[in-house]
């Protein structure tokens, strides 16, 4: 059976063409929305990875600094300061600070 397109009215062609064009637009918008969601997900994942790495780096530096300060506080200074009076600067005596 052969179908003769000359028997179809122009309005029917316009209607079918409009539906096809609408489906193409819907397909394009759905694919663009999917790509946008994927890009947002990748960006968010990258943000969490970078923020976690920086936070770990800061915590590591703070931990190492704490260990260094605690180790420095246990070190005994040589006996140069023992038994000697502290030189005065006037009102306040000089103090050798060990933790700063």
JSON list of C-alpha atoms in Angstrom, two decimals:
[
{"chain": "A", "resi": 1, "resn": "UNK", "atom": "CA", "xyz": [0.00, 0.00, 0.00]},
{"chain": "A", "resi": 2, "resn": "UNK", "atom": "CA", "xyz": [1.41, 3.33, -0.97]},
{"chain": "A", "resi": 3, "resn": "UNK", "atom": "CA", "xyz": [0.77, 6.50, 0.99]},
{"chain": "A", "resi": 4, "resn": "UNK", "atom": "CA", "xyz": [0.26, 9.63, -1.04]},
{"chain": "A", "resi": 5, "resn": "UNK", "atom": "CA", "xyz": [1.51, 12.74, 0.82]},
{"chain": "A", "resi": 6, "resn": "UNK", "atom": "CA", "xyz": [-0.29, 15.01, -1.59]},
{"chain": "A", "resi": 7, "resn": "UNK", "atom": "CA", "xyz": [-3.55, 13.99, 0.07]},
{"chain": "A", "resi": 8, "resn": "UNK", "atom": "CA", "xyz": [-2.39, 15.38, 3.46]},
{"chain": "A", "resi": 9, "resn": "UNK", "atom": "CA", "xyz": [-3.45, 18.92, 4.21]},
{"chain": "A", "resi": 10, "resn": "UNK", "atom": "CA", "xyz": [-0.94, 21.72, 4.85]},
{"chain": "A", "resi": 11, "resn": "UNK", "atom": "CA", "xyz": [-2.28, 22.26, 8.38]},
{"chain": "A", "resi": 12, "resn": "UNK", "atom": "CA", "xyz": [-1.44, 18.67, 9.25]},
{"chain": "A", "resi": 13, "resn": "UNK", "atom": "CA", "xyz": [2.13, 19.16, 8.02]},
{"chain": "A", "resi": 14, "resn": "UNK", "atom": "CA", "xyz": [2.45, 22.33, 10.10]},
{"chain": "A", "resi": 15, "resn": "UNK", "atom": "CA", "xyz": [1.10, 20.54, 13.17]},
{"chain": "A", "resi": 16, "resn": "UNK", "atom": "CA", "xyz": [3.46, 17.55, 12.77]},
{"chain": "A", "resi": 17, "resn": "UNK", "atom": "CA", "xyz": [6.42, 19.87, 12.06]},
{"chain": "A", "resi": 18, "resn": "UNK", "atom": "CA", "xyz": [5.63, 21.88, 15.19]},
{"chain": "A", "resi": 19, "resn": "UNK", "atom": "CA", "xyz": [5.53, 18.69, 17.28]},
{"chain": "A", "resi": 20, "resn": "UNK", "atom": "CA", "xyz": [8.87, 17.50, 15.86]},
{"chain": "A", "resi": 21, "resn": "UNK", "atom": "CA", "xyz": [10.45, 20.92, 16.44]},
{"chain": "A", "resi": 22, "resn": "UNK", "atom": "CA", "xyz": [9.08, 20.94, 20.02]},
{"chain": "A", "resi": 23, "resn": "UNK", "atom": "CA", "xyz": [10.51, 17.46, 20.66]},
{"chain": "A", "resi": 24, "resn": "UNK", "atom": "CA", "xyz": [13.90, 18.62, 19.37]},
{"chain": "A", "resi": 25, "resn": "UNK", "atom": "CA", "xyz": [13.83, 21.63, 21.72]},
{"chain": "A", "resi": 26, "resn": "UNK", "atom": "CA", "xyz": [12.77, 19.42, 24.64]},
{"chain": "A", "resi": 27, "resn": "UNK", "atom": "CA", "xyz": [15.59, 16.97, 23.89]},
{"chain": "A", "resi": 28, "resn": "UNK", "atom": "CA", "xyz": [18.14, 19.78, 23.70]},
{"chain": "A", "resi": 29, "resn": "UNK", "atom": "CA", "xyz": [16.94, 21.33, 26.97]},
{"chain": "A", "resi": 30, "resn": "UNK", "atom": "CA", "xyz": [16.96, 17.98, 28.76]},
{"chain": "A", "resi": 31, "resn": "UNK", "atom": "CA", "xyz": [20.49, 17.21, 27.62]},
{"chain": "A", "resi": 32, "resn": "UNK", "atom": "CA", "xyz": [21.67, 20.73, 28.56]},
{"chain": "A", "resi": 33, "resn": "UNK", "atom": "CA", "xyz": [20.09, 20.39, 32.01]},
{"chain": "A", "resi": 34, "resn": "UNK", "atom": "CA", "xyz": [21.74, 16.99, 32.50]},
{"chain": "A", "resi": 35, "resn": "UNK", "atom": "CA", "xyz": [25.14, 18.38, 31.49]},
{"chain": "A", "resi": 36, "resn": "UNK", "atom": "CA", "xyz": [24.63, 21.33, 33.87]},
{"chain": "A", "resi": 37, "resn": "UNK", "atom": "CA", "xyz": [23.77, 18.97, 36.76]},
{"chain": "A", "resi": 38, "resn": "UNK", "atom": "CA", "xyz": [26.86, 16.87, 36.03]},
{"chain": "A", "resi": 39, "resn": "UNK", "atom": "CA", "xyz": [29.06, 19.99, 35.95]},
{"chain": "A", "resi": 40, "resn": "UNK", "atom": "CA", "xyz": [27.61, 21.24, 39.24]},
{"chain": "A", "resi": 41, "resn": "UNK", "atom": "CA", "xyz": [28.20, 17.82, 40.81]},
{"chain": "A", "resi": 42, "resn": "UNK", "atom": "CA", "xyz": [31.79, 17.70, 39.59]},
{"chain": "A", "resi": 43, "resn": "UNK", "atom": "CA", "xyz": [32.38, 21.27, 40.82]},
{"chain": "A", "resi": 44, "resn": "UNK", "atom": "CA", "xyz": [30.91, 20.50, 44.21]},
{"chain": "A", "resi": 45, "resn": "UNK", "atom": "CA", "xyz": [33.01, 17.34, 44.51]},
{"chain": "A", "resi": 46, "resn": "UNK", "atom": "CA", "xyz": [36.14, 19.28, 43.55]},
{"chain": "A", "resi": 47, "resn": "UNK", "atom": "CA", "xyz": [35.25, 21.94, 46.13]},
{"chain": "A", "resi": 48, "resn": "UNK", "atom": "CA", "xyz": [34.92, 19.30, 48.88]},
{"chain": "A", "resi": 49, "resn": "UNK", "atom": "CA", "xyz": [38.21, 17.67, 47.88]},
{"chain": "A", "resi": 50, "resn": "UNK", "atom": "CA", "xyz": [40.12, 20.97, 47.80]},
{"chain": "A", "resi": 51, "resn": "UNK", "atom": "CA", "xyz": [38.51, 22.26, 51.02]},
{"chain": "A", "resi": 52, "resn": "UNK", "atom": "CA", "xyz": [39.23, 18.95, 52.78]},
{"chain": "A", "resi": 53, "resn": "UNK", "atom": "CA", "xyz": [42.84, 18.99, 51.63]},
{"chain": "A", "resi": 54, "resn": "UNK", "atom": "CA", "xyz": [43.35, 22.56, 52.82]},
{"chain": "A", "resi": 55, "resn": "UNK", "atom": "CA", "xyz": [41.66, 21.83, 56.13]},
{"chain": "A", "resi": 56, "resn": "UNK", "atom": "CA", "xyz": [43.86, 18.76, 56.60]},
{"chain": "A", "resi": 57, "resn": "UNK", "atom": "CA", "xyz": [46.93, 20.82, 55.75]},
{"chain": "A", "resi": 58, "resn": "UNK", "atom": "CA", "xyz": [46.01, 23.49, 58.32]},
{"chain": "A", "resi": 59, "resn": "UNK", "atom": "CA", "xyz": [45.32, 20.85, 60.99]},
{"chain": "A", "resi": 60, "resn": "UNK", "atom": "CA", "xyz": [48.63, 19.16, 60.19]},
{"chain": "A", "resi": 61, "resn": "UNK", "atom": "CA", "xyz": [50.54, 22.42, 60.48]},
{"chain": "A", "resi": 62, "resn": "UNK", "atom": "CA", "xyz": [48.82, 23.21, 63.80]},
{"chain": "A", "resi": 63, "resn": "UNK", "atom": "CA", "xyz": [49.60, 19.71, 65.11]},
{"chain": "A", "resi": 64, "resn": "UNK", "atom": "CA", "xyz": [53.26, 19.98, 64.12]},
{"chain": "A", "resi": 65, "resn": "UNK", "atom": "CA", "xyz": [53.51, 23.45, 65.66]},
{"chain": "A", "resi": 66, "resn": "UNK", "atom": "CA", "xyz": [52.01, 22.12, 68.93]},
{"chain": "A", "resi": 67, "resn": "UNK", "atom": "CA", "xyz": [54.53, 19.26, 68.98]},
{"chain": "A", "resi": 68, "resn": "UNK", "atom": "CA", "xyz": [57.40, 21.68, 68.31]},
{"chain": "A", "resi": 69, "resn": "UNK", "atom": "CA", "xyz": [56.30, 24.04, 71.08]},
{"chain": "A", "resi": 70, "resn": "UNK", "atom": "CA", "xyz": [55.83, 21.20, 73.58]},
{"chain": "A", "resi": 71, "resn": "UNK", "atom": "CA", "xyz": [59.21, 19.77, 72.65]},
{"chain": "A", "resi": 72, "resn": "UNK", "atom": "CA", "xyz": [60.84, 23.18, 73.04]},
{"chain": "A", "resi": 73, "resn": "UNK", "atom": "CA", "xyz": [59.26, 23.60, 76.47]},
{"chain": "A", "resi": 74, "resn": "UNK", "atom": "CA", "xyz": [60.90, 20.38, 77.69]},
{"chain": "A", "resi": 75, "resn": "UNK", "atom": "CA", "xyz": [64.39, 21.37, 76.56]},
{"chain": "A", "resi": 76, "resn": "UNK", "atom": "CA", "xyz": [66.59, 22.53, 79.42]},
{"chain": "A", "resi": 77, "resn": "UNK", "atom": "CA", "xyz": [68.51, 25.73, 78.86]},
{"chain": "A", "resi": 78, "resn": "UNK", "atom": "CA", "xyz": [72.19, 25.76, 79.79]},
{"chain": "A", "resi": 79, "resn": "UNK", "atom": "CA", "xyz": [73.05, 27.09, 83.25]},
{"chain": "A", "resi": 80, "resn": "UNK", "atom": "CA", "xyz": [73.97, 30.56, 82.01]},
{"chain": "A", "resi": 81, "resn": "UNK", "atom": "CA", "xyz": [70.96, 32.16, 83.69]},
{"chain": "A", "resi": 82, "resn": "UNK", "atom": "CA", "xyz": [71.08, 30.26, 86.98]},
{"chain": "A", "resi": 83, "resn": "UNK", "atom": "CA", "xyz": [72.49, 32.07, 89.98]},
{"chain": "A", "resi": 84, "resn": "UNK", "atom": "CA", "xyz": [72.80, 35.41, 88.21]},
{"chain": "A", "resi": 85, "resn": "UNK", "atom": "CA", "xyz": [70.60, 38.33, 89.09]},
{"chain": "A", "resi": 86, "resn": "UNK", "atom": "CA", "xyz": [68.40, 39.52, 86.26]},
{"chain": "A", "resi": 87, "resn": "UNK", "atom": "CA", "xyz": [69.59, 42.82, 84.85]},
{"chain": "A", "resi": 88, "resn": "UNK", "atom": "CA", "xyz": [67.11, 45.57, 85.50]},
{"chain": "A", "resi": 89, "resn": "UNK", "atom": "CA", "xyz": [65.64, 47.85, 82.85]},
{"chain": "A", "resi": 90, "resn": "UNK", "atom": "CA", "xyz": [64.34, 50.30, 85.41]},
{"chain": "A", "resi": 91, "resn": "UNK", "atom": "CA", "xyz": [60.92, 49.45, 86.72]},
{"chain": "A", "resi": 92, "resn": "UNK", "atom": "CA", "xyz": [60.51, 45.95, 85.28]},
{"chain": "A", "resi": 93, "resn": "UNK", "atom": "CA", "xyz": [63.13, 43.18, 85.57]},
{"chain": "A", "resi": 94, "resn": "UNK", "atom": "CA", "xyz": [64.08, 41.30, 82.39]},
{"chain": "A", "resi": 95, "resn": "UNK", "atom": "CA", "xyz": [62.58, 37.87, 82.04]},
{"chain": "A", "resi": 96, "resn": "UNK", "atom": "CA", "xyz": [63.83, 35.09, 79.77]},
{"chain": "A", "resi": 97, "resn": "UNK", "atom": "CA", "xyz": [60.68, 33.69, 78.17]},
{"chain": "A", "resi": 98, "resn": "UNK", "atom": "CA", "xyz": [60.79, 30.00, 77.32]},
{"chain": "A", "resi": 99, "resn": "UNK", "atom": "CA", "xyz": [57.48, 29.53, 75.43]},
{"chain": "A", "resi": 100, "resn": "UNK", "atom": "CA", "xyz": [57.64, 32.48, 73.05]}
]
